[in-house]
Amino acid sequence: RNEFWTMVQDYQCSAIVMLCPFSMLGKDEMYTPSSLGEEMEFENCSVEIEETYLEGIVVINDLLVSKKGKTQKVRQFSLSEKMDASNAPQICVALHGLVERWQQQMGQTKVVVHCMDGAQWTGIFCAATCLFDQTNLEHEVDVFEMAQKLKTCRPNFFSSQEQYELLYHTVGYYLQQFQ
């Protein structure tokens, strides 16, 4: 948890996307307080929830991360229910819009994305958001190429045919939003 917050601070990340509900995390895996106004102390910083609200099934926590008198605002996006193949396309599209609006508001583009195993949902979400952006910029998309690029950096991304199929389905769902 200390290394996590060091990474967020060193890279000046403005957003964290947690692709699972808090209820799936063990007590020793929690890296934010569990309630409004509560503060957690770490080796290198303290973290406090300033505000929390629900946007559909997305839980949004505005966090204040303080280190040596300097405070950084970080928005955490998490889920109120478990992500699975039936809701992943809708969740990815909704999260993409929420994160994109936050990035524009903050003027920062760095985002930390994680899930329980660090690969399955993270890979789908990262690839999907890259493909959504590629579609908007280039008006074309190559799902397989994007998955292969990400797999080069993170070999555990896209370890099954079902994950590729879900990525295709997610991009298709995104494109339907514009018809």
Backbone as JSON, one array per atom type, in Angstrom:
{
  "sequence": "RNEFWTMVQDYQCSAIVMLCPFSMLGKDEMYTPSSLGEEMEFENCSVEIEETYLEGIVVINDLLVSKKGKTQKVRQFSLSEKMDASNAPQICVALHGLVERWQQQMGQTKVVVHCMDGAQWTGIFCAATCLFDQTNLEHEVDVFEMAQKLKTCRPNFFSSQEQYELLYHTVGYYLQQFQ",
  "N": [[0.82, -1.2, 0.0], [1.99, 1.21, 0.69], [3.79, 1.53, -1.42], [2.01, 1.8, -3.5], [0.79, 4.34, -3.04], [3.07, 5.91, -3.24], [3.66, 5.6, -5.95], [1.34, 6.81, -7.1], [1.69, 9.45, -6.23], [4.32, 10.11, -7.19], [3.98, 9.92, -9.97], [2.05, 11.76, -10.32], [-0.73, 11.14, -10.52], [-4.12, 11.61, -11.3], [-6.36, 10.13, -11.09], [-7.84, 7.05, -10.03], [-8.78, 3.91, -11.04], [-10.65, 1.37, -9.93], [-11.46, -1.76, -10.59], [-13.36, -3.36, -9.25], [-15.62, -4.14, -6.55], [-15.36, -2.6, -3.28], [-15.98, -4.47, -1.36], [-14.78, -6.82, -2.13], [-12.16, -6.62, -1.44], [-9.65, -7.52, 0.88], [-9.03, -6.73, 4.34], [-6.32, -6.07, 4.69], [-5.73, -5.25, 2.16], [-6.89, -2.87, 1.65], [-6.57, 0.44, 0.61], [-7.57, 2.9, 0.93], [-9.51, 5.0, 3.14], [-12.51, 3.73, 4.74], [-14.75, 5.23, 5.18], [-16.38, 8.45, 4.96], [-14.52, 11.32, 5.85], [-12.81, 9.88, 7.45], [-9.37, 9.04, 8.06], [-6.45, 7.55, 6.68], [-3.25, 6.5, 7.57], [-0.09, 6.23, 6.08], [3.31, 5.14, 5.37], [4.45, 7.17, 3.79], [2.49, 9.11, 3.39], [-0.8, 10.54, 4.03], [-4.24, 9.62, 3.67], [-7.44, 10.76, 2.92], [-10.99, 10.63, 2.68], [-12.72, 12.99, 0.99], [-15.15, 13.46, -0.27], [-17.92, 11.45, -1.29], [-19.83, 9.69, -3.68], [-22.46, 8.21, -5.7], [-22.61, 7.15, -9.03], [-24.61, 5.81, -11.09], [-23.61, 2.5, -11.21], [-21.13, 3.1, -10.39], [-18.94, 3.97, -7.89], [-17.79, 6.94, -6.59], [-15.05, 8.39, -5.14], [-13.68, 11.22, -3.8], [-10.5, 11.9, -3.0], [-8.17, 13.13, -0.61], [-4.84, 13.41, -0.68], [-2.15, 13.64, 1.32], [1.13, 14.82, 1.85], [3.9, 15.76, 3.55], [2.86, 18.38, 4.08], [1.84, 19.06, 1.6], [-0.97, 18.77, -0.46], [-2.77, 16.63, -2.55], [-5.39, 16.18, -4.85], [-7.2, 13.34, -5.62], [-9.22, 11.36, -7.63], [-11.11, 8.53, -7.08], [-12.46, 5.85, -8.79], [-14.67, 3.3, -8.37], [-16.43, 0.14, -8.25], [-19.84, -0.69, -7.5], [-20.83, -3.15, -7.72], [-19.9, -6.48, -8.74], [-17.83, -6.9, -11.6], [-18.55, -8.49, -14.66], [-18.86, -10.65, -17.55], [-21.37, -10.01, -18.53], [-21.93, -7.36, -17.79], [-19.69, -5.87, -18.33], [-19.19, -4.37, -20.83], [-20.96, -2.13, -20.57], [-20.06, -1.04, -18.15], [-17.38, -0.39, -18.78], [-17.75, 1.6, -20.78], [-19.2, 3.55, -19.33], [-17.38, 4.15, -17.24], [-15.21, 5.08, -18.76], [-16.23, 7.51, -19.8], [-16.7, 8.96, -17.39], [-14.08, 9.07, -16.26], [-12.71, 10.38, -18.31], [-13.99, 12.91, -18.31], [-13.2, 13.79, -15.77], [-10.41, 13.89, -16.08], [-10.2, 15.95, -17.99], [-11.19, 18.06, -16.49], [-9.26, 18.23, -14.47], [-6.96, 18.63, -15.91], [-5.03, 16.75, -16.22], [-3.62, 13.62, -17.27], [-2.9, 11.14, -16.3], [-3.65, 7.95, -15.09], [-4.33, 5.44, -12.75], [-5.01, 2.04, -13.02], [-6.62, -0.8, -11.78], [-7.4, -4.23, -10.89], [-8.65, -7.19, -9.25], [-6.9, -9.37, -9.92], [-5.04, -8.04, -11.35], [-4.9, -8.2, -14.09], [-7.02, -9.4, -15.82], [-9.61, -7.81, -15.92], [-8.45, -5.31, -15.92], [-6.88, -5.35, -18.24], [-8.87, -5.54, -20.23], [-10.32, -3.17, -19.76], [-8.3, -1.16, -20.14], [-7.49, -1.64, -22.81], [-9.97, -1.26, -24.09], [-10.55, 1.47, -23.52], [-8.43, 2.71, -24.84], [-9.06, 1.95, -27.45], [-11.56, 3.19, -27.73], [-10.77, 5.87, -27.73], [-9.07, 5.82, -29.96], [-10.93, 5.29, -31.97], [-12.43, 7.66, -31.9], [-10.5, 9.5, -32.73], [-9.32, 8.52, -35.13], [-11.31, 7.3, -36.54], [-11.43, 4.61, -37.05], [-10.7, 1.23, -36.07], [-8.64, -1.27, -34.6], [-8.97, -4.02, -33.05], [-7.61, -6.42, -32.41], [-4.9, -5.73, -32.85], [-4.51, -3.72, -30.91], [-4.91, -5.19, -28.56], [-2.75, -6.95, -28.75], [-0.6, -5.14, -28.59], [-0.86, -4.22, -25.93], [-0.56, -6.62, -24.63], [2.1, -7.14, -25.06], [3.36, -5.49, -23.23], [2.18, -6.31, -20.84], [2.02, -9.46, -20.27], [0.01, -11.1, -19.11], [-2.4, -10.0, -19.8], [-5.26, -10.62, -21.72], [-5.47, -13.55, -21.85], [-7.13, -15.48, -22.74], [-9.46, -16.66, -25.23], [-12.02, -15.81, -24.72], [-11.66, -13.36, -23.46], [-10.71, -11.74, -25.57], [-12.99, -11.82, -27.18], [-14.82, -10.55, -25.49], [-13.69, -8.01, -25.42], [-14.05, -7.21, -28.12], [-16.88, -7.17, -28.11], [-17.3, -5.15, -26.21], [-16.21, -2.88, -27.48], [-17.93, -2.81, -29.65], [-20.33, -2.24, -28.31], [-19.74, 0.33, -27.41], [-19.54, 1.7, -29.88], [-22.16, 1.51, -30.75], [-23.4, 3.45, -29.26], [-23.27, 5.75, -30.69], [-24.94, 5.58, -32.82]],
  "CA": [[0.0, 0.0, 0.0], [2.89, 2.37, 0.68], [4.32, 1.67, -2.78], [0.9, 2.27, -4.33], [0.65, 5.79, -2.91], [4.28, 6.52, -3.79], [3.46, 5.64, -7.4], [0.32, 7.83, -7.4], [2.28, 10.77, -6.02], [5.47, 10.33, -8.08], [3.5, 10.1, -11.34], [1.0, 12.78, -10.25], [-1.97, 10.58, -11.05], [-5.31, 12.32, -10.84], [-7.48, 9.2, -11.01], [-7.63, 5.62, -9.79], [-9.92, 3.1, -11.44], [-10.62, 0.08, -9.25], [-12.47, -2.52, -11.31], [-14.03, -4.32, -8.37], [-16.19, -3.46, -5.39], [-14.56, -2.63, -2.05], [-16.29, -5.67, -0.58], [-13.9, -7.91, -2.57], [-10.82, -6.42, -0.9], [-9.4, -7.88, 2.26], [-8.66, -5.59, 5.19], [-4.93, -5.69, 4.44], [-5.61, -4.74, 0.78], [-7.52, -1.55, 1.58], [-5.61, 1.53, 0.5], [-8.28, 4.14, 1.22], [-10.42, 4.85, 4.27], [-13.79, 3.13, 4.37], [-15.88, 6.16, 5.35], [-16.17, 9.88, 4.79], [-13.88, 12.0, 6.96], [-11.79, 9.01, 8.06], [-8.04, 9.2, 7.47], [-5.52, 6.43, 6.8], [-1.85, 6.92, 7.57], [0.88, 5.33, 5.46], [4.68, 5.6, 5.61], [4.82, 8.36, 3.04], [1.39, 10.05, 3.2], [-2.09, 10.22, 4.62], [-5.31, 9.65, 2.68], [-8.74, 11.04, 3.52], [-12.09, 10.78, 1.73], [-13.34, 14.31, 1.11], [-16.54, 13.35, -0.72], [-18.21, 10.19, -1.95], [-21.18, 9.63, -4.26], [-22.73, 7.11, -6.62], [-23.0, 7.52, -10.41], [-24.99, 4.48, -11.6], [-22.96, 1.51, -10.35], [-19.77, 3.57, -10.12], [-18.74, 4.71, -6.65], [-16.75, 7.95, -6.8], [-14.48, 8.95, -3.92], [-12.68, 12.27, -3.94], [-9.51, 11.67, -1.95], [-7.12, 14.12, -0.36], [-3.6, 12.69, -0.38], [-1.25, 14.64, 1.89], [2.51, 14.42, 2.12], [4.77, 16.89, 3.92], [2.15, 19.64, 3.94], [1.31, 19.25, 0.25], [-2.16, 17.94, -0.65], [-3.13, 16.33, -3.94], [-6.73, 15.6, -4.97], [-7.24, 12.17, -6.5], [-10.57, 10.78, -7.7], [-11.13, 7.07, -7.2], [-13.67, 5.28, -9.37], [-14.76, 1.87, -8.09], [-17.72, -0.43, -8.63], [-20.7, -1.11, -6.4], [-21.1, -4.57, -7.95], [-18.82, -7.2, -9.43], [-17.79, -6.83, -13.06], [-18.52, -9.79, -15.32], [-19.04, -10.55, -19.0], [-22.68, -9.44, -18.87], [-22.01, -5.91, -17.57], [-18.4, -5.22, -18.64], [-19.25, -3.3, -21.84], [-21.62, -0.95, -20.02], [-19.18, -0.47, -17.14], [-16.22, 0.23, -19.45], [-18.19, 2.84, -21.44], [-19.54, 4.52, -18.3], [-16.13, 4.57, -16.58], [-14.43, 5.88, -19.71], [-16.79, 8.86, -19.81], [-16.45, 9.61, -16.1], [-12.65, 9.34, -16.12], [-12.35, 11.39, -19.3], [-14.45, 14.21, -17.82], [-12.35, 14.15, -14.64], [-9.1, 14.27, -16.62], [-10.34, 17.26, -18.61], [-11.37, 19.02, -15.4], [-8.01, 18.36, -13.73], [-5.85, 18.95, -16.8], [-4.03, 15.69, -16.1], [-4.03, 12.45, -18.03], [-2.39, 9.89, -15.73], [-4.67, 7.18, -14.39], [-3.95, 4.11, -12.27], [-6.12, 1.1, -13.2], [-6.32, -2.11, -11.2], [-8.48, -5.16, -10.56], [-8.2, -8.15, -8.24], [-5.74, -10.15, -10.37], [-4.11, -7.15, -12.04], [-4.79, -8.47, -15.52], [-8.21, -9.68, -16.63], [-10.45, -6.64, -16.17], [-7.57, -4.18, -16.22], [-6.54, -5.45, -19.66], [-10.05, -5.21, -21.05], [-10.62, -1.74, -19.62], [-7.25, -0.35, -20.78], [-7.61, -1.8, -24.26], [-11.23, -0.64, -24.53], [-10.46, 2.93, -23.51], [-7.53, 3.09, -25.94], [-9.81, 1.78, -28.69], [-12.57, 4.26, -27.8], [-10.06, 7.09, -28.13], [-8.62, 5.62, -31.33], [-12.13, 5.43, -32.81], [-12.78, 9.08, -31.97], [-9.47, 10.25, -33.45], [-8.98, 7.98, -36.45], [-12.53, 6.75, -37.13], [-11.25, 3.19, -37.33], [-10.24, 0.53, -34.88], [-8.09, -2.6, -34.8], [-9.05, -4.6, -31.71], [-6.55, -7.41, -32.22], [-3.61, -5.04, -32.75], [-4.44, -3.06, -29.61], [-4.73, -6.24, -27.55], [-1.37, -7.44, -28.86], [0.3, -4.1, -28.06], [-0.93, -4.25, -24.48], [-0.04, -7.92, -24.18], [3.56, -7.03, -25.09], [3.77, -4.88, -21.94], [1.62, -7.1, -19.74], [1.71, -10.76, -20.87], [-1.19, -11.72, -18.56], [-3.59, -9.44, -20.43], [-5.81, -11.4, -22.83], [-4.96, -14.91, -21.77], [-8.12, -16.43, -23.27], [-10.26, -16.2, -26.36], [-13.19, -15.12, -24.17], [-11.29, -11.98, -23.2], [-10.71, -11.06, -26.86], [-14.39, -11.68, -27.59], [-15.43, -9.52, -24.65], [-13.18, -6.73, -25.88], [-14.8, -6.9, -29.34], [-18.24, -6.84, -27.69], [-17.25, -3.86, -25.51], [-16.02, -1.84, -28.5], [-19.2, -2.76, -30.38], [-21.3, -1.53, -27.47], [-19.35, 1.74, -27.45], [-19.88, 2.26, -31.18], [-23.64, 1.61, -30.83], [-23.83, 4.67, -28.57], [-23.24, 6.85, -31.65], [-25.85, 5.32, -33.94]],
  "C": [[0.86, 1.26, 0.0], [3.42, 2.62, -0.73], [3.25, 2.2, -3.73], [0.81, 3.79, -4.26], [1.9, 6.53, -3.37], [4.16, 6.65, -5.3], [2.47, 6.74, -7.78], [0.92, 9.23, -7.28], [3.41, 11.06, -7.0], [5.03, 10.61, -9.51], [2.38, 11.13, -11.44], [-0.29, 12.31, -10.92], [-3.16, 11.31, -10.47], [-6.49, 11.38, -10.64], [-7.0, 7.78, -10.75], [-8.91, 4.92, -10.21], [-9.75, 1.72, -10.83], [-11.78, -0.75, -9.81], [-13.06, -3.67, -10.49], [-14.66, -3.54, -7.23], [-15.26, -3.56, -4.18], [-14.77, -3.91, -1.27], [-15.41, -6.86, -0.97], [-12.49, -7.79, -2.0], [-10.75, -6.9, 0.54], [-8.96, -6.66, 3.04], [-7.24, -5.12, 4.92], [-4.7, -5.18, 3.01], [-6.2, -3.35, 0.63], [-6.44, -0.45, 1.53], [-6.27, 2.9, 0.64], [-9.15, 3.92, 2.46], [-11.76, 4.28, 3.81], [-14.96, 4.08, 4.54], [-15.42, 7.61, 5.25], [-15.55, 10.49, 6.05], [-12.81, 11.18, 7.68], [-10.47, 9.21, 7.34], [-7.21, 7.95, 7.7], [-4.11, 6.97, 6.7], [-0.99, 5.82, 6.94], [2.27, 5.88, 5.75], [4.95, 6.97, 5.0], [3.7, 9.39, 2.9], [0.19, 9.67, 4.06], [-3.16, 10.39, 3.55], [-6.63, 9.83, 3.42], [-9.79, 11.13, 2.42], [-12.76, 12.12, 1.99], [-14.83, 14.25, 0.77], [-16.71, 11.99, -1.38], [-19.64, 10.24, -2.49], [-21.25, 8.51, -5.29], [-23.19, 7.66, -7.95], [-23.34, 6.2, -11.1], [-24.41, 3.43, -10.66], [-21.52, 1.89, -10.01], [-19.77, 4.4, -8.83], [-17.58, 5.67, -6.87], [-16.34, 8.5, -5.44], [-13.47, 10.02, -4.29], [-11.76, 12.17, -2.74], [-8.57, 12.85, -1.84], [-5.9, 13.34, 0.11], [-2.58, 13.73, 0.06], [0.11, 14.04, 2.21], [3.32, 15.68, 2.39], [4.11, 18.24, 3.66], [1.58, 19.92, 2.56], [0.15, 18.27, 0.05], [-2.5, 17.84, -2.13], [-4.52, 15.72, -3.94], [-6.69, 14.49, -6.01], [-8.67, 11.63, -6.48], [-10.45, 9.28, -7.94], [-12.5, 6.64, -7.74], [-13.66, 3.78, -9.06], [-16.18, 1.41, -8.43], [-18.52, -0.83, -7.4], [-21.12, -2.57, -6.56], [-19.98, -5.18, -8.77], [-18.96, -7.08, -10.95], [-17.75, -8.25, -13.61], [-18.82, -9.59, -16.8], [-20.36, -9.88, -19.37], [-22.74, -7.92, -18.7], [-20.72, -5.16, -17.94], [-18.5, -4.14, -19.72], [-19.86, -2.01, -21.3], [-20.72, -0.26, -18.99], [-18.0, 0.24, -17.79], [-16.61, 1.56, -20.1], [-18.5, 3.91, -20.4], [-18.27, 5.05, -17.61], [-15.29, 5.45, -17.5], [-14.93, 7.32, -19.73], [-16.52, 9.62, -18.53], [-14.98, 9.99, -15.92], [-12.21, 10.43, -17.09], [-12.78, 12.79, -18.85], [-13.58, 14.7, -16.65], [-10.97, 14.61, -15.13], [-9.15, 15.66, -17.25], [-10.45, 18.35, -17.55], [-10.05, 19.28, -14.68], [-6.83, 18.76, -14.6], [-4.72, 17.94, -16.71], [-4.55, 14.44, -16.81], [-3.62, 11.12, -17.4], [-3.44, 9.25, -14.83], [-4.07, 5.85, -13.97], [-5.19, 3.22, -12.41], [-5.71, -0.22, -12.57], [-7.59, -2.91, -10.98], [-7.9, -6.18, -9.6], [-6.95, -8.93, -8.67], [-4.73, -9.32, -11.16], [-4.04, -7.34, -13.55], [-6.13, -8.54, -16.25], [-9.03, -8.43, -16.94], [-9.62, -5.4, -16.49], [-7.21, -4.18, -17.7], [-7.69, -5.05, -20.56], [-10.35, -3.72, -20.97], [-9.58, -0.87, -20.33], [-7.34, -0.44, -22.3], [-8.86, -1.1, -24.78], [-11.11, 0.87, -24.56], [-9.51, 3.44, -24.59], [-8.26, 3.0, -27.27], [-10.91, 2.82, -28.84], [-11.92, 5.54, -28.29], [-9.58, 7.0, -29.58], [-9.78, 5.8, -32.32], [-12.49, 6.9, -32.98], [-11.78, 9.88, -32.79], [-9.31, 9.81, -34.9], [-10.18, 7.43, -37.2], [-12.36, 5.33, -37.63], [-10.62, 2.54, -36.1], [-9.71, -0.85, -35.27], [-7.96, -3.25, -33.42], [-7.89, -5.55, -31.46], [-5.19, -6.73, -32.04], [-3.46, -4.36, -31.39], [-4.21, -4.08, -28.5], [-3.3, -6.77, -27.57], [-0.36, -6.42, -28.32], [0.31, -4.13, -26.54], [-0.35, -5.54, -23.92], [1.49, -7.93, -24.19], [4.08, -6.48, -23.76], [3.34, -5.72, -20.75], [1.17, -8.45, -20.29], [0.45, -11.43, -20.33], [-2.49, -11.14, -19.11], [-3.99, -10.38, -21.57], [-5.23, -12.8, -22.9], [-5.96, -15.94, -22.29], [-8.89, -15.81, -24.44], [-11.48, -15.42, -25.88], [-12.88, -13.65, -23.89], [-11.24, -11.15, -24.49], [-12.15, -10.81, -27.32], [-15.1, -10.6, -26.78], [-14.95, -8.13, -25.05], [-13.89, -6.3, -27.16], [-16.22, -6.45, -29.0], [-18.29, -5.46, -27.03], [-17.09, -2.71, -26.51], [-17.3, -1.7, -29.33], [-20.26, -2.0, -29.6], [-21.0, -0.02, -27.48], [-19.79, 2.38, -28.77], [-21.39, 2.4, -31.36], [-24.15, 2.89, -30.17], [-23.92, 5.85, -29.53], [-24.17, 6.63, -32.84], [-27.24, 5.81, -33.65]]
}
